[in-house]
CSV table of C-alpha atoms and ligand atoms in Angstrom, one decimal:
chain,number,residue,atom,x,y,z
A,1,MET,CA,-45.5,-67.1,-72.8
A,2,LEU,CA,-47.6,-63.9,-73.1
A,3,THR,CA,-47.3,-63.0,-69.5
A,4,GLY,CA,-47.4,-59.3,-70.4
A,5,HIS,CA,-45.1,-57.8,-67.8
A,6,ASP,CA,-42.9,-54.7,-68.2
A,7,ARG,CA,-39.8,-55.4,-66.1
A,8,ARG,CA,-38.4,-58.1,-63.9
A,9,GLN,CA,-37.5,-58.0,-60.2
A,10,LEU,CA,-34.7,-60.3,-59.1
A,11,ASP,CA,-34.7,-59.4,-55.4
A,12,THR,CA,-35.6,-62.1,-52.9
A,13,THR,CA,-35.4,-62.9,-49.2
A,14,LEU,CA,-32.6,-65.3,-48.1
A,15,LEU,CA,-32.3,-66.4,-44.5
A,16,GLY,CA,-34.4,-63.5,-43.4
A,17,GLN,CA,-32.4,-60.9,-45.4
A,18,ARG,CA,-33.6,-59.0,-48.4
A,19,ILE,CA,-31.0,-59.2,-51.3
A,20,THR,CA,-30.9,-57.9,-54.9
A,21,ALA,CA,-30.9,-61.3,-56.4
A,22,PRO,CA,-30.5,-64.9,-55.2
A,23,LEU,CA,-26.7,-64.7,-55.5
A,24,LEU,CA,-23.7,-64.6,-53.2
A,25,VAL,CA,-20.0,-64.3,-53.7
A,26,ALA,CA,-18.6,-67.7,-52.6
A,27,PRO,CA,-15.7,-67.9,-50.2
A,28,THR,CA,-12.4,-68.2,-52.1
A,29,ALA,CA,-9.1,-68.6,-50.3
A,30,LEU,CA,-6.4,-66.1,-51.1
A,31,ALA,CA,-8.6,-63.8,-53.2
A,32,GLY,CA,-6.2,-61.1,-52.0
A,33,LEU,CA,-3.6,-62.6,-54.4
A,34,VAL,CA,-5.8,-61.9,-57.4
A,35,ALA,CA,-5.7,-58.2,-56.7
A,36,HIS,CA,-4.1,-56.2,-54.0
A,37,ASP,CA,-6.6,-56.1,-51.1
A,38,GLY,CA,-8.8,-58.3,-53.3
A,39,GLU,CA,-11.1,-59.5,-50.5
A,40,THR,CA,-12.1,-56.0,-49.6
A,41,LYS,CA,-12.6,-55.1,-53.2
A,42,LEU,CA,-14.9,-58.2,-53.6
A,43,ALA,CA,-16.8,-57.1,-50.6
A,44,ARG,CA,-17.3,-53.6,-51.9
A,45,ALA,CA,-18.3,-54.9,-55.3
A,46,ALA,CA,-20.9,-57.3,-53.8
A,47,SER,CA,-22.2,-54.6,-51.5
A,48,ARG,CA,-22.7,-52.1,-54.3
A,49,VAL,CA,-24.7,-54.8,-56.2
A,50,GLY,CA,-26.6,-55.7,-53.1
A,51,ILE,CA,-25.6,-59.3,-52.4
A,52,PRO,CA,-23.6,-61.0,-49.6
A,53,VAL,CA,-20.0,-62.0,-49.8
A,54,CYS,CA,-18.4,-64.9,-47.9
A,55,ILE,CA,-15.1,-64.3,-46.3
A,56,SER,CA,-12.8,-67.4,-46.3
A,57,THR,CA,-10.9,-68.6,-43.3
A,58,GLN,CA,-8.0,-68.5,-45.7
A,59,SER,CA,-8.3,-64.9,-46.9
A,60,VAL,CA,-5.2,-62.8,-47.1
A,61,THR,CA,-7.0,-59.9,-45.4
A,62,THR,CA,-8.6,-60.4,-42.0
A,63,VAL,CA,-12.4,-60.0,-41.5
A,64,GLU,CA,-11.8,-57.0,-39.3
A,65,THR,CA,-9.9,-55.2,-42.0
A,66,ILE,CA,-12.4,-56.1,-44.7
A,67,ARG,CA,-15.2,-54.8,-42.5
A,68,ARG,CA,-13.3,-51.5,-42.1
A,69,GLY,CA,-12.9,-51.3,-45.9
A,70,ALA,CA,-16.4,-52.3,-46.7
A,71,PRO,CA,-18.6,-51.0,-43.8
A,72,ASP,CA,-21.9,-51.6,-45.6
A,73,ALA,CA,-21.2,-55.1,-47.0
A,74,THR,CA,-23.2,-58.1,-45.9
A,75,LEU,CA,-20.3,-60.4,-44.8
A,76,TRP,CA,-20.8,-64.1,-44.2
A,77,PHE,CA,-17.9,-66.0,-42.7
A,78,GLN,CA,-16.6,-69.3,-44.0
A,79,LEU,CA,-15.0,-71.7,-41.6
A,80,TYR,CA,-12.4,-74.4,-42.1
A,81,VAL,CA,-12.4,-76.1,-38.7
A,82,TRP,CA,-8.9,-76.1,-37.2
A,83,ARG,CA,-7.7,-79.0,-35.1
A,84,ASP,CA,-7.3,-76.6,-32.2
A,85,ARG,CA,-10.9,-76.0,-31.2
A,86,ALA,CA,-10.1,-73.1,-28.8
A,87,LEU,CA,-8.4,-71.3,-31.7
A,88,THR,CA,-11.4,-72.1,-34.0
A,89,ALA,CA,-13.8,-70.7,-31.4
A,90,ARG,CA,-11.7,-67.5,-31.1
A,91,LEU,CA,-11.8,-67.1,-34.8
A,92,LEU,CA,-15.6,-67.3,-34.8
A,93,GLU,CA,-15.8,-64.6,-32.1
A,94,ARG,CA,-13.8,-62.3,-34.3
A,95,ALA,CA,-16.1,-63.0,-37.3
A,96,SER,CA,-19.2,-62.4,-35.1
A,97,ALA,CA,-17.7,-59.2,-33.7
A,98,SER,CA,-17.1,-58.0,-37.3
A,99,GLY,CA,-20.8,-58.2,-38.0
A,100,CYS,CA,-20.9,-61.7,-39.7
A,101,GLU,CA,-24.3,-63.1,-38.9
A,102,ASN,CA,-24.1,-66.2,-41.1
A,103,LEU,CA,-21.5,-68.9,-40.8
A,104,ILE,CA,-20.7,-71.3,-43.7
A,105,VAL,CA,-18.9,-74.4,-42.4
A,106,THR,CA,-17.1,-76.2,-45.3
A,107,VAL,CA,-17.2,-79.9,-44.8
A,108,ASP,CA,-16.0,-81.2,-48.1
A,109,THR,CA,-12.3,-80.6,-47.5
A,110,PRO,CA,-11.1,-83.0,-44.8
A,111,VAL,CA,-7.6,-83.0,-46.3
A,112,SER,CA,-5.7,-80.8,-48.7
A,113,PRO,CA,-6.7,-81.6,-52.2
A,114,ASN,CA,-4.2,-83.1,-54.7
A,115,ARG,CA,-3.6,-80.2,-56.9
A,116,GLU,CA,-0.7,-81.1,-59.1
A,117,TYR,CA,-0.8,-77.8,-60.9
A,118,ASN,CA,0.0,-76.1,-57.6
A,119,GLN,CA,2.9,-78.5,-57.0
A,120,ARG,CA,4.2,-78.0,-60.6
A,121,ASN,CA,4.0,-74.2,-60.3
A,122,GLY,CA,5.6,-74.2,-56.8
A,123,PHE,CA,2.5,-72.6,-55.3
A,124,ALA,CA,2.1,-73.2,-51.6
A,125,ILE,CA,1.6,-71.4,-48.3
A,126,PRO,CA,4.2,-70.4,-47.1
A,127,PHE,CA,5.2,-69.3,-50.6
A,128,THR,CA,8.7,-70.2,-51.6
A,129,PRO,CA,9.7,-68.9,-55.0
A,130,GLY,CA,11.4,-71.3,-57.4
A,131,LEU,CA,12.8,-70.8,-60.9
A,132,ARG,CA,9.4,-71.5,-62.5
A,133,SER,CA,7.5,-69.1,-60.3
A,134,VAL,CA,10.1,-66.4,-60.7
A,135,ILE,CA,10.0,-66.6,-64.5
A,136,ASP,CA,6.2,-66.6,-64.3
A,137,MET,CA,6.2,-63.5,-62.1
A,138,ALA,CA,8.6,-61.7,-64.5
A,139,LEU,CA,6.2,-62.4,-67.3
A,140,HIS,CA,3.4,-60.8,-65.4
A,141,PRO,CA,4.8,-57.4,-64.4
A,142,ARG,CA,1.4,-55.8,-63.7
A,143,TRP,CA,0.6,-58.5,-61.1
A,144,LEU,CA,4.2,-58.4,-59.7
A,145,LEU,CA,4.1,-54.6,-59.2
A,146,GLY,CA,0.4,-54.1,-58.6
A,147,VAL,CA,-0.2,-57.0,-56.2
A,148,LEU,CA,2.9,-58.7,-54.8
A,149,MET,CA,5.1,-55.6,-54.5
A,150,ARG,CA,2.4,-53.7,-52.8
A,151,TYR,CA,2.1,-56.4,-50.2
A,152,LEU,CA,5.8,-56.6,-49.8
A,153,VAL,CA,6.3,-52.9,-49.1
A,154,SER,CA,3.3,-52.8,-46.7
A,155,GLU,CA,2.8,-56.0,-44.7
A,156,GLY,CA,5.3,-58.5,-46.2
A,157,ILE,CA,4.7,-61.8,-48.1
A,158,PRO,CA,0.9,-62.3,-48.3
A,159,THR,CA,-0.3,-65.2,-46.3
A,160,TYR,CA,-3.4,-66.4,-44.4
A,161,GLY,CA,-4.5,-63.4,-42.5
A,162,HIS,CA,-6.6,-65.1,-39.8
A,163,TYR,CA,-4.0,-67.6,-38.8
A,164,PRO,CA,-2.3,-66.9,-35.4
A,165,ASP,CA,0.8,-64.8,-35.5
A,166,ALA,CA,2.9,-67.7,-34.2
A,167,PHE,CA,1.8,-69.8,-37.2
A,168,ARG,CA,2.4,-67.0,-39.7
A,169,GLY,CA,5.8,-66.1,-38.3
A,170,ALA,CA,7.2,-69.6,-37.8
A,171,ILE,CA,5.3,-71.7,-40.2
A,172,THR,CA,7.8,-74.6,-40.0
A,173,ARG,CA,7.2,-75.3,-36.3
A,174,PRO,CA,5.2,-78.5,-36.6
A,175,SER,CA,3.4,-78.2,-33.2
A,176,ILE,CA,1.9,-74.8,-34.2
A,177,ALA,CA,1.2,-75.9,-37.8
A,178,GLU,CA,-0.7,-78.9,-36.3
A,179,ALA,CA,-3.0,-76.6,-34.4
A,180,VAL,CA,-4.4,-74.9,-37.5
A,181,ARG,CA,-4.3,-77.9,-39.8
A,182,LEU,CA,-7.7,-78.8,-41.4
A,183,GLU,CA,-9.5,-81.2,-39.1
A,184,HIS,CA,-9.8,-84.4,-41.0
A,185,ARG,CA,-11.7,-86.1,-38.2
A,186,LEU,CA,-14.5,-83.7,-38.5
A,187,ASN,CA,-17.9,-85.2,-37.8
A,188,TRP,CA,-21.5,-84.3,-36.9
A,189,ASP,CA,-20.6,-83.8,-33.2
A,190,ASP,CA,-18.4,-81.0,-34.3
A,191,MET,CA,-21.3,-79.5,-36.2
A,192,ARG,CA,-23.5,-79.8,-33.1
A,193,TRP,CA,-20.7,-78.0,-31.1
A,194,LEU,CA,-20.6,-75.2,-33.8
A,195,ARG,CA,-24.4,-75.0,-33.7
A,196,GLY,CA,-24.1,-74.5,-29.9
A,197,ILE,CA,-21.5,-71.7,-30.0
A,198,TRP,CA,-22.5,-69.8,-33.2
A,199,PRO,CA,-25.3,-67.3,-32.4
A,200,GLY,CA,-26.4,-66.7,-36.0
A,201,LYS,CA,-27.4,-68.8,-39.0
A,202,LEU,CA,-25.4,-72.0,-39.7
A,203,ILE,CA,-24.8,-73.2,-43.2
A,204,VAL,CA,-23.2,-76.5,-44.1
A,205,LYS,CA,-21.2,-76.3,-47.4
A,206,GLY,CA,-20.3,-79.3,-49.5
A,207,VAL,CA,-23.3,-81.5,-49.2
A,208,LEU,CA,-24.2,-83.8,-52.2
A,209,ALA,CA,-26.1,-86.7,-50.4
A,210,VAL,CA,-29.7,-86.6,-49.3
A,211,ARG,CA,-28.7,-88.3,-46.0
A,212,ASP,CA,-26.2,-85.5,-45.2
A,213,ALA,CA,-28.8,-82.8,-46.0
A,214,GLU,CA,-31.2,-84.5,-43.6
A,215,THR,CA,-28.6,-84.8,-40.8
A,216,ALA,CA,-27.8,-81.1,-41.3
A,217,ALA,CA,-31.5,-80.3,-40.7
A,218,GLU,CA,-31.6,-82.6,-37.7
A,219,ILE,CA,-28.6,-80.9,-35.9
A,220,GLY,CA,-30.3,-77.5,-36.4
A,221,ALA,CA,-28.5,-76.1,-39.4
A,222,ASP,CA,-30.4,-73.4,-41.3
A,223,ALA,CA,-29.1,-74.1,-44.8
A,224,ILE,CA,-26.8,-76.2,-46.9
A,225,VAL,CA,-24.7,-75.5,-49.9
A,226,VAL,CA,-25.0,-78.3,-52.5
A,227,SER,CA,-21.5,-78.0,-53.9
A,228,ALA,CA,-18.8,-80.0,-55.5
A,229,HIS,CA,-16.3,-77.3,-54.5
A,230,GLY,CA,-16.1,-76.2,-58.1
A,231,GLY,CA,-14.7,-79.6,-59.0
A,232,ARG,CA,-11.5,-78.6,-57.2
A,233,ASN,CA,-11.4,-81.3,-54.5
A,234,LEU,CA,-12.7,-84.6,-55.9
A,235,ASP,CA,-13.2,-84.2,-59.6
A,236,CYS,CA,-15.3,-87.3,-60.2
A,237,LEU,CA,-18.1,-86.4,-57.8
A,238,PRO,CA,-21.7,-86.2,-59.1
A,239,THR,CA,-22.5,-82.7,-60.1
A,240,PRO,CA,-24.7,-80.5,-57.9
A,241,ALA,CA,-27.2,-80.3,-60.8
A,242,GLU,CA,-27.7,-84.1,-60.5
A,243,CYS,CA,-28.0,-83.9,-56.7
A,244,ILE,CA,-30.1,-80.8,-56.0
A,245,PRO,CA,-33.6,-82.2,-56.9
A,246,ALA,CA,-33.6,-85.1,-54.5
A,247,ILE,CA,-32.0,-83.0,-51.8
A,248,ALA,CA,-34.5,-80.2,-52.3
A,249,ASP,CA,-37.4,-82.7,-52.2
A,250,ALA,CA,-36.1,-84.1,-48.9
A,251,VAL,CA,-35.3,-80.9,-46.9
A,252,LYS,CA,-37.3,-78.0,-48.5
A,253,GLY,CA,-39.2,-76.3,-45.7
A,254,ARG,CA,-36.6,-77.4,-43.1
A,255,LEU,CA,-33.5,-76.0,-44.8
A,256,THR,CA,-32.6,-73.3,-47.2
A,257,VAL,CA,-30.9,-74.9,-50.2
A,258,LEU,CA,-28.0,-73.0,-51.7
A,259,ALA,CA,-25.9,-74.4,-54.6
A,260,ASP,CA,-22.7,-73.7,-56.5
A,261,SER,CA,-20.0,-75.0,-58.9
A,262,GLY,CA,-19.7,-74.2,-62.5
A,263,VAL,CA,-22.0,-71.2,-62.7
A,264,ARG,CA,-20.7,-69.1,-65.6
A,265,ARG,CA,-23.9,-67.4,-66.9
A,266,GLY,CA,-27.2,-66.0,-65.7
A,267,THR,CA,-28.8,-69.0,-67.3
A,268,ASP,CA,-26.8,-71.3,-65.1
A,269,VAL,CA,-28.1,-69.5,-62.0
A,270,LEU,CA,-31.7,-70.1,-63.3
A,271,LYS,CA,-30.9,-73.7,-63.9
A,272,TYR,CA,-29.9,-74.3,-60.3
A,273,LEU,CA,-33.0,-72.4,-59.1
A,274,ALA,CA,-35.1,-74.6,-61.5
A,275,LEU,CA,-33.7,-77.7,-60.0
A,276,GLY,CA,-34.7,-76.6,-56.5
A,277,ALA,CA,-32.0,-74.2,-55.1
A,278,ASP,CA,-33.0,-71.0,-53.3
A,279,ALA,CA,-29.8,-69.1,-54.2
A,280,VAL,CA,-26.5,-69.6,-55.9
A,281,LEU,CA,-22.9,-68.9,-55.0
A,282,LEU,CA,-20.4,-67.6,-57.6
A,283,GLY,CA,-16.7,-68.7,-57.0
A,284,ARG,CA,-14.4,-68.1,-60.0
A,285,LEU,CA,-16.6,-65.6,-61.9
A,286,PRO,CA,-16.1,-62.6,-59.6
A,287,LEU,CA,-12.4,-63.6,-59.2
A,288,TRP,CA,-11.9,-63.3,-63.0
A,289,GLY,CA,-13.5,-59.8,-62.9
A,290,LEU,CA,-11.2,-58.9,-60.0
A,291,ALA,CA,-8.2,-60.1,-61.9
A,292,ALA,CA,-9.1,-58.2,-65.1
A,293,ASP,CA,-10.1,-54.9,-63.6
A,294,GLY,CA,-10.0,-54.9,-59.8
A,295,GLU,CA,-13.1,-53.8,-57.9
A,296,ARG,CA,-14.7,-52.4,-61.0
A,297,GLY,CA,-14.1,-55.7,-62.8
A,298,ALA,CA,-15.7,-57.8,-60.0
A,299,GLU,CA,-18.7,-55.5,-60.0
A,300,ALA,CA,-19.0,-55.6,-63.8
A,301,VAL,CA,-19.1,-59.4,-63.7
A,302,LEU,CA,-21.8,-59.5,-61.1
A,303,ARG,CA,-23.9,-56.9,-63.0
A,304,MET,CA,-23.4,-59.0,-66.2
A,305,ILE,CA,-24.9,-62.0,-64.3
A,306,LEU,CA,-27.8,-59.9,-63.1
A,307,ARG,CA,-28.5,-58.8,-66.7
A,308,GLU,CA,-28.3,-62.3,-68.0
A,309,MET,CA,-30.7,-63.5,-65.3
A,310,ASP,CA,-33.0,-60.7,-66.2
A,311,THR,CA,-33.0,-61.7,-69.9
A,312,THR,CA,-33.6,-65.3,-69.0
A,313,MET,CA,-36.5,-64.4,-66.7
A,314,ALA,CA,-38.0,-62.5,-69.6
A,315,PHE,CA,-37.8,-65.5,-71.8
A,316,LEU,CA,-39.4,-67.6,-69.0
A,317,GLY,CA,-42.2,-65.2,-68.6
A,318,ALA,CA,-41.5,-64.5,-65.0
A,319,ASP,CA,-41.5,-60.9,-63.6
A,320,ARG,CA,-40.0,-62.0,-60.2
A,321,ILE,CA,-38.2,-64.9,-58.6
A,322,ALA,CA,-41.3,-66.1,-56.9
A,323,ALA,CA,-43.2,-66.2,-60.2
A,324,LEU,CA,-40.8,-68.5,-61.9
A,325,PRO,CA,-42.9,-71.3,-63.4
A,326,ALA,CA,-42.8,-74.9,-62.3
A,327,PRO,CA,-40.5,-76.8,-61.8
A,328,PHE,CA,-38.8,-73.7,-60.4
A,329,GLN,CA,-41.1,-73.5,-57.4
B,401,FMN,C1,-9.5,-70.0,-55.8
B,401,FMN,C2,-10.6,-70.7,-55.1
B,401,FMN,C3,-10.4,-70.7,-53.7
B,401,FMN,C4,-11.5,-71.3,-52.9
B,401,FMN,N1,-11.4,-71.3,-51.6
B,401,FMN,C5,-12.4,-71.8,-50.8
B,401,FMN,C6,-12.4,-71.7,-49.4
B,401,FMN,O1,-11.5,-71.1,-48.8
B,401,FMN,N2,-13.5,-72.2,-48.7
B,401,FMN,C7,-14.5,-72.8,-49.4
B,401,FMN,O2,-15.5,-73.2,-48.7
B,401,FMN,N3,-14.5,-72.9,-50.7
B,401,FMN,C8,-13.5,-72.4,-51.4
B,401,FMN,N4,-13.6,-72.5,-52.8
B,401,FMN,C9,-14.8,-73.1,-53.5
B,401,FMN,C10,-15.8,-72.0,-53.7
B,401,FMN,O3,-16.4,-71.5,-52.5
B,401,FMN,C11,-17.0,-72.6,-54.5
B,401,FMN,O4,-17.5,-73.7,-53.9
B,401,FMN,C12,-16.6,-72.9,-56.0
B,401,FMN,O5,-15.6,-72.0,-56.4
B,401,FMN,C13,-17.8,-72.8,-56.9
B,401,FMN,O6,-17.5,-73.1,-58.2
B,401,FMN,P1,-17.2,-72.0,-59.3
B,401,FMN,O7,-15.8,-71.5,-59.0
B,401,FMN,O8,-17.2,-72.8,-60.5
B,401,FMN,O9,-18.2,-71.0,-59.2
B,401,FMN,C14,-12.6,-71.9,-53.6
B,401,FMN,C15,-12.7,-71.8,-55.0
B,401,FMN,C16,-11.7,-71.2,-55.7
B,401,FMN,C17,-11.8,-71.1,-57.2
């Protein structure tokens, strides 16, 4: 109370880069289905706001195309390790050549999650329309015309842009599908291998246990994301809010600690910072903005979070992130 400042500054340094606020747009597969060219729109929105955006291995649009559409954006690349390590390494070369300096390796998805709503709605890659999805699309003409039709007339049925042509074209050939299946045998040796071949910063996403955070530090990772994958993989996991304090205690100084899952308000960002995170990823929030109003909508949601953070900082008596009171620092 009574800290007597005029305005707040949210900017901070994250892994050596100055950013507008301790925020990132999280990697979200198939964001390009939410809006036509959705990944590029997210990248432009994040860039205008001044925060990084993480491009998913499973984006509709490739990292090269996103880079062309958002030349000023700070792109991070998110990797799902494929069984075929040579293909995986080639994908990383493409990410690096597209100016991604930071690599997020997601380790909390060894198999495809059991998403019954996707099965019920007939949603899968490759997409095969059924009665239910056809009716659903007919009831959403704006999406049908503005998203799906635009893909159909330009590049065909939207799919995973980074996957090799052979896989995209002949998705039913099991030998090829096997090559790009999620590697369920992933272990720390794979992380050491990635540390060896990736020239930039390495971030391990999906850590909830202190021991895993410590191992990440030992193999030379630069950061971790304390994440429950937004509750989308294993919905009975402990929450990041429960796990961050002990993890931050154990690895602060050795690792940058990022966090995500369930952030809906600026206050939620500040809660994660209070518990010990250095920055926070937003998954669904910018997607909802993108769905409602495209690039403008995504930017509006990000600016809303910045405003809410600013108000919360005022209530906390902090004029900058570094001045947040204990237990924030
Ligand atoms: C539609 C959707 C797709 C996602 N795809 C990925 C992905 O490809 N890679 C990944 O590491 N995380 C993925 N995630 C998880 C997010 O990166 C993030 O951990 C999570 O969404 C955070 O929770 P929030 O949505 O409540 O903010 C996805 C999340 C959503 C909602």
